Coordinates of C-alpha atoms in Angstrom, one line a residue:
M1 CA -2.9 -33.2 -26.3
T2 CA -6.2 -35.2 -26.4
E3 CA -9.2 -33.3 -28.0
N4 CA -10.9 -33.3 -24.6
R5 CA -8.1 -31.5 -22.8
I6 CA -7.8 -28.5 -25.3
P7 CA -11.1 -27.1 -24.0
A8 CA -9.6 -26.9 -20.7
L9 CA -6.6 -25.3 -21.7
L10 CA -8.5 -22.7 -24.0
T11 CA -10.9 -22.0 -20.8
Q12 CA -7.9 -21.3 -18.5
L13 CA -6.4 -19.1 -21.1
R14 CA -9.6 -17.1 -21.6
T15 CA -9.9 -16.7 -17.9
L16 CA -6.2 -15.5 -17.4
H17 CA -6.9 -13.2 -20.4
E18 CA -10.0 -11.7 -18.7
L19 CA -8.0 -11.6 -15.1
T20 CA -5.2 -9.8 -17.0
H21 CA -6.9 -7.0 -18.1
A22 CA -8.6 -6.7 -14.5
E23 CA -4.9 -6.4 -13.4
T24 CA -4.0 -3.9 -15.8
Q25 CA -6.8 -1.7 -14.5
V26 CA -5.6 -2.3 -11.0
A27 CA -2.1 -1.3 -12.0
E28 CA -3.2 2.0 -13.6
T29 CA -5.3 2.8 -10.6
R30 CA -2.3 2.3 -8.1
V31 CA -0.2 4.5 -10.1
A32 CA -1.9 7.6 -8.8
Q33 CA -1.2 6.2 -5.2
A34 CA 2.4 5.6 -5.6
R35 CA 4.4 7.5 -2.9
T36 CA 7.7 8.0 -4.9
E37 CA 8.4 8.6 -8.5
A38 CA 10.5 5.5 -8.7
V39 CA 7.2 3.5 -7.6
R40 CA 5.1 5.3 -10.0
K41 CA 7.4 4.4 -12.9
E42 CA 7.5 1.0 -11.6
L43 CA 3.6 0.8 -11.6
T44 CA 3.2 2.4 -15.1
E45 CA 5.6 -0.3 -16.6
N46 CA 3.6 -3.0 -14.7
A47 CA 0.6 -1.8 -16.3
E48 CA 2.2 -1.7 -19.8
N49 CA 3.6 -5.3 -19.2
C50 CA 0.2 -6.4 -18.1
R51 CA -1.0 -5.1 -21.6
I52 CA 1.7 -7.2 -23.3
R53 CA 0.7 -10.1 -21.4
A54 CA -2.8 -9.8 -22.4
V55 CA -2.1 -9.7 -26.0
A56 CA 0.4 -12.7 -25.8
I57 CA -2.6 -14.8 -24.0
E58 CA -4.8 -13.8 -26.9
E59 CA -2.3 -15.0 -29.6
A60 CA -1.9 -18.3 -27.7
I61 CA -5.7 -18.7 -27.6
R62 CA -5.7 -18.0 -31.5
D63 CA -2.9 -20.5 -32.2
L64 CA -4.9 -23.1 -30.4
G65 CA -8.1 -22.6 -32.5
G66 CA -10.0 -20.8 -30.3
L67 CA -11.5 -17.0 -30.0
P68 CA -10.4 -14.7 -27.1
D69 CA -13.5 -13.5 -24.9
V70 CA -14.2 -9.9 -25.9
V71 CA -17.1 -9.5 -23.2
G72 CA -15.2 -11.0 -20.4
P73 CA -12.3 -8.3 -20.3
F74 CA -15.0 -5.6 -20.5
L75 CA -16.9 -7.0 -17.7
G76 CA -13.4 -7.3 -15.7
R77 CA -12.8 -3.6 -16.3
A78 CA -16.1 -2.5 -15.1
A79 CA -15.5 -4.9 -12.0
V80 CA -12.2 -3.0 -11.3
M81 CA -14.0 0.4 -11.6
V82 CA -16.6 -0.7 -9.0
K83 CA -13.8 -2.2 -6.8
T84 CA -11.7 1.1 -6.9
L85 CA -15.0 3.0 -5.6
T86 CA -16.0 0.3 -3.2
E87 CA -12.2 0.1 -1.5
Q88 CA -12.5 4.2 -0.9
A89 CA -14.5 3.4 2.1
Q90 CA -12.7 0.3 3.4
P91 CA -9.2 -0.1 5.1
F92 CA -6.2 0.5 2.6
D93 CA -5.0 -2.9 3.8
E94 CA -8.1 -4.6 2.6
A95 CA -7.8 -3.2 -0.7
L96 CA -4.0 -4.1 -1.0
L97 CA -5.2 -7.8 0.2
S98 CA -7.7 -8.0 -2.7
D99 CA -4.8 -7.2 -4.9
L100 CA -3.1 -9.9 -3.6
A101 CA -5.9 -12.3 -4.1
L102 CA -5.9 -11.3 -7.6
E103 CA -2.3 -11.9 -8.1
H104 CA -2.5 -15.3 -6.3
Q105 CA -5.2 -16.5 -8.5
L106 CA -3.4 -15.5 -11.6
L107 CA -0.2 -17.2 -10.5
D108 CA -2.2 -20.4 -9.8
R109 CA -4.0 -20.4 -13.3
A110 CA -0.7 -19.7 -14.7
R111 CA 0.9 -22.8 -13.1
Y112 CA -2.1 -24.9 -14.2
V113 CA -1.9 -23.4 -17.8
K114 CA 1.7 -24.6 -17.6
A115 CA 0.8 -28.0 -16.5
L116 CA -1.9 -28.6 -19.4
A117 CA 0.4 -27.4 -22.0
T118 CA 3.2 -29.6 -20.8
A119 CA 0.8 -32.6 -21.0
G120 CA -0.1 -31.8 -24.7
G121 CA 3.4 -30.8 -25.8
H122 CA 2.5 -27.2 -26.6
R123 CA 6.0 -25.5 -26.1
S124 CA 5.0 -21.9 -27.1
V125 CA 2.3 -22.2 -24.4
V126 CA 4.4 -23.7 -21.8
T127 CA 6.9 -20.7 -22.5
L128 CA 4.1 -18.3 -22.1
A129 CA 3.2 -19.9 -18.8
D130 CA 6.5 -19.5 -17.5
R131 CA 6.6 -15.8 -18.2
L132 CA 3.4 -15.4 -16.3
V133 CA 4.5 -17.4 -13.4
T134 CA 7.6 -15.2 -13.0
A135 CA 5.8 -12.0 -13.5
H136 CA 3.0 -13.0 -11.1
T137 CA 5.7 -14.2 -8.4
A138 CA 7.3 -11.2 -8.4
T139 CA 3.8 -8.9 -8.0
V140 CA 3.0 -11.2 -5.4
E141 CA 6.2 -10.6 -3.4
W142 CA 6.2 -6.9 -4.2
L143 CA 2.6 -6.7 -2.8
T144 CA 3.3 -8.9 0.1
T145 CA 6.1 -6.5 1.2
V146 CA 4.0 -3.3 0.6
I147 CA 1.1 -5.1 3.0
A148 CA 4.0 -5.6 5.4
E149 CA 5.2 -2.2 5.3
E150 CA 1.5 -0.7 5.9
A151 CA 1.2 -3.2 8.9
L152 CA 4.7 -1.7 10.3
G153 CA 3.1 1.7 9.8
G154 CA 4.7 2.9 6.5
P155 CA 6.1 4.5 4.6
A156 CA 4.4 2.0 2.4
A157 CA 5.3 2.2 -1.5
L158 CA 1.6 3.0 -1.9
R159 CA -0.6 5.3 -0.1
R160 CA -4.4 6.2 -0.2
T161 CA -5.4 9.3 -2.2
P162 CA -6.9 12.0 -0.4
F163 CA -10.7 11.0 -1.1
Q164 CA -9.9 7.3 -0.2
A165 CA -8.3 8.5 3.0
A166 CA -11.2 10.7 3.9
A167 CA -13.8 8.2 2.8
G168 CA -12.2 5.6 5.0
A169 CA -11.7 7.8 8.2
A170 CA -15.2 8.5 8.0
V171 CA -16.1 4.7 8.1
R172 CA -13.7 4.2 11.0
L173 CA -15.2 7.2 12.7
V174 CA -18.6 5.8 12.6
N175 CA -17.5 2.4 13.8
A176 CA -15.2 3.9 16.8
P177 CA -16.4 2.8 20.3
V178 CA -17.5 5.4 22.9
T179 CA -15.1 4.5 25.4
W180 CA -11.5 4.3 24.2
S181 CA -8.3 2.9 25.5
T182 CA -4.8 3.8 24.5
R183 CA -5.2 1.5 21.5
G184 CA -8.1 3.4 20.9
I185 CA -6.3 6.6 20.6
D186 CA -3.8 5.2 18.0
R187 CA -7.1 4.3 15.8
A188 CA -8.2 8.0 16.4
I189 CA -4.7 9.3 15.3
D190 CA -4.8 7.2 12.3
V191 CA -8.0 9.1 11.3
A192 CA -6.4 12.5 12.3
R193 CA -3.4 11.6 10.2
S194 CA -5.5 10.6 7.2
T195 CA -8.1 13.3 7.1
R196 CA -6.0 16.2 8.5
P197 CA -8.9 17.5 10.6
R198 CA -8.3 20.6 12.6
I199 CA -8.4 19.8 16.3
E200 CA -8.4 21.9 19.3
S201 CA -7.8 20.0 22.5
L202 CA -7.5 16.6 23.4
L203 CA -7.3 16.7 27.3
S204 CA -8.3 18.3 30.7
R205 CA -6.7 17.8 34.0
G206 CA -6.5 14.3 35.4
A207 CA -6.8 12.7 31.7
H208 CA -6.6 9.1 31.3
A209 CA -6.4 7.6 27.7
G210 CA -9.9 7.3 27.1
D211 CA -10.6 11.0 28.7
V212 CA -7.9 12.4 26.1
A213 CA -9.7 11.0 23.1
A214 CA -13.2 11.8 24.3
R215 CA -12.3 15.7 24.6
T216 CA -11.0 16.0 20.9
L217 CA -12.5 19.2 19.5
T218 CA -11.7 21.7 16.7
A219 CA -8.7 23.8 16.4
S220 CA -5.1 23.5 15.1
R221 CA -3.9 20.0 14.8
D222 CA -0.3 20.4 15.4
A223 CA -0.7 22.6 18.2
A224 CA -3.6 20.5 19.8
L225 CA -1.3 17.5 19.6
E226 CA 2.1 18.9 21.1
T227 CA -0.2 20.6 23.8
A228 CA -2.0 17.2 24.4
E229 CA 1.2 15.2 24.8
R230 CA 2.8 17.8 26.8
V231 CA -0.2 18.0 29.6
S232 CA -0.7 14.3 29.2
R233 CA 2.8 13.8 30.5
R234 CA 2.3 16.4 33.2
E235 CA -0.8 14.7 34.4
G236 CA 0.7 11.3 34.2
A237 CA -1.0 9.7 31.4
D238 CA 2.1 8.3 30.0
G239 CA 0.2 6.1 27.5
A240 CA -1.8 8.5 26.0
A241 CA 1.4 10.9 25.8
D242 CA 3.1 8.2 24.0
A243 CA 0.3 7.8 21.5
L244 CA 0.1 11.4 20.9
H245 CA 3.9 11.4 20.2
R246 CA 3.4 8.8 17.6
A247 CA 0.5 10.7 16.2
R248 CA 3.0 13.8 16.0
S249 CA 5.6 11.7 14.5
A250 CA 3.5 10.3 11.7
T251 CA 2.1 13.7 10.7
G252 CA 5.6 15.4 10.5
V253 CA 5.3 17.9 13.2
L254 CA 8.2 16.7 15.4
T255 CA 10.9 19.4 15.9
A256 CA 14.1 18.6 14.3
E257 CA 15.6 18.0 17.7
E258 CA 13.2 15.1 18.3
L259 CA 14.1 13.0 15.1
P260 CA 15.8 9.8 15.5
I261 CA 18.8 11.0 13.2
R262 CA 20.9 13.8 14.9
D263 CA 21.3 17.2 13.3
Y264 CA 19.3 16.3 10.5
D265 CA 18.3 19.4 9.1
D266 CA 22.0 19.9 8.4
L267 CA 22.5 16.8 6.4
T268 CA 22.8 16.8 2.8
V269 CA 20.9 14.5 0.7
P270 CA 23.6 11.7 0.5
K271 CA 24.4 11.9 4.2
A272 CA 20.6 11.9 5.3
V273 CA 20.3 8.7 2.9
A274 CA 23.1 7.0 4.5
A275 CA 21.8 7.7 7.9
V276 CA 18.3 6.6 7.0
K277 CA 19.8 3.3 5.8
D278 CA 21.2 2.7 9.4
L279 CA 17.7 3.0 10.9
T280 CA 16.3 -0.4 12.2
E281 CA 12.9 0.7 13.7
P282 CA 9.9 1.4 11.5
A283 CA 8.5 4.2 13.7
D284 CA 12.0 5.9 13.2
I285 CA 11.9 5.6 9.6
R286 CA 8.3 6.8 9.6
A287 CA 9.4 9.9 11.7
I288 CA 12.0 10.9 9.2
V289 CA 9.5 10.4 6.0
A290 CA 6.6 12.4 7.5
Y291 CA 9.1 15.2 8.5
E292 CA 10.7 15.1 5.0
E293 CA 7.4 15.3 3.3
A294 CA 6.3 18.2 5.6
H295 CA 9.5 20.2 5.1
K296 CA 12.0 19.7 2.5
D297 CA 10.4 16.8 0.5
R298 CA 13.8 15.4 -1.0
H299 CA 12.4 12.6 -3.1
G300 CA 15.9 10.8 -2.7
V301 CA 15.6 10.6 1.1
I302 CA 11.9 9.5 0.9
S303 CA 12.7 6.7 -1.7
A304 CA 15.8 5.6 0.3
A305 CA 13.5 5.7 3.5
Q306 CA 10.7 3.4 1.7
T307 CA 13.3 1.3 0.3
R308 CA 14.6 0.7 4.0
L309 CA 11.4 0.1 5.0
A310 CA 10.8 -2.5 2.3
A311 CA 13.8 -4.4 3.4
I312 CA 12.7 -4.6 7.1
A313 CA 9.3 -5.8 5.8
Q314 CA 10.6 -8.6 3.6
D315 CA 12.7 -9.7 6.6
V316 CA 9.2 -9.9 8.8
V317 CA 7.4 -11.8 6.2
G318 CA 10.2 -14.0 4.7
V319 CA 9.8 -12.6 1.2

């Protein structure tokens, strides 16, 4: 490689080194948000692999006669800490999209490093770049799937911590419009599901979708949702009733008879897993997970449901 191209390669490797430290911090942060033990283990291993990649990049920099940046990684970790605090007041999907942007940058820079190393005949760096490309491609696909799961309503592999949920819900409440439509009810229910506030009643006679949401007060959430749905249907507000039913489904307060799997409470884990694998609607999968988490909390069933939704999500986004 000509001398004037070595600095370019070193610059990119140092940037990758800094970004990989940030990636490690993100992975460690996401461990606490894992829905299942399998996902938690995967994220823990990913964090460790990030550290291994950071060491390999540092060695490559030294082999080229350069010195790793010791300040950059420290600033990167500080930036991720700020990011973690900031994202607690933003929608969870935005936080995941930020993670995805980081992975795309790592992937693109790894490809660029491979091109620079190939041009200079540095085989060891080309091999390292191939490892990085493979790792970041897999992470991009995984995050794309998680974001698609979130868009489909979950259960996603990751979920907000209680603090993030409460902070995000508060922001959505501040920004909520005074006049609500049925879609507005869905947003309100997302707030209810995230923060689990105690609500008393969602409607009065002749209720329309906007009236239902406007009359939300304090009391038992579960009883209020069930009563609200029943009275909404009686008053002919079917759109509001449907939104409330989705809320009850998402919070796990459906009765066993309302679940999309017949005689669900009587099923063993293997039979429940087999039944979950036959589900095709994200809403049905979400209902099973919410019910399972609120009642028996069988991790094998929850993992199977999350895996089933991941497959649907991957099909939707073409991963």
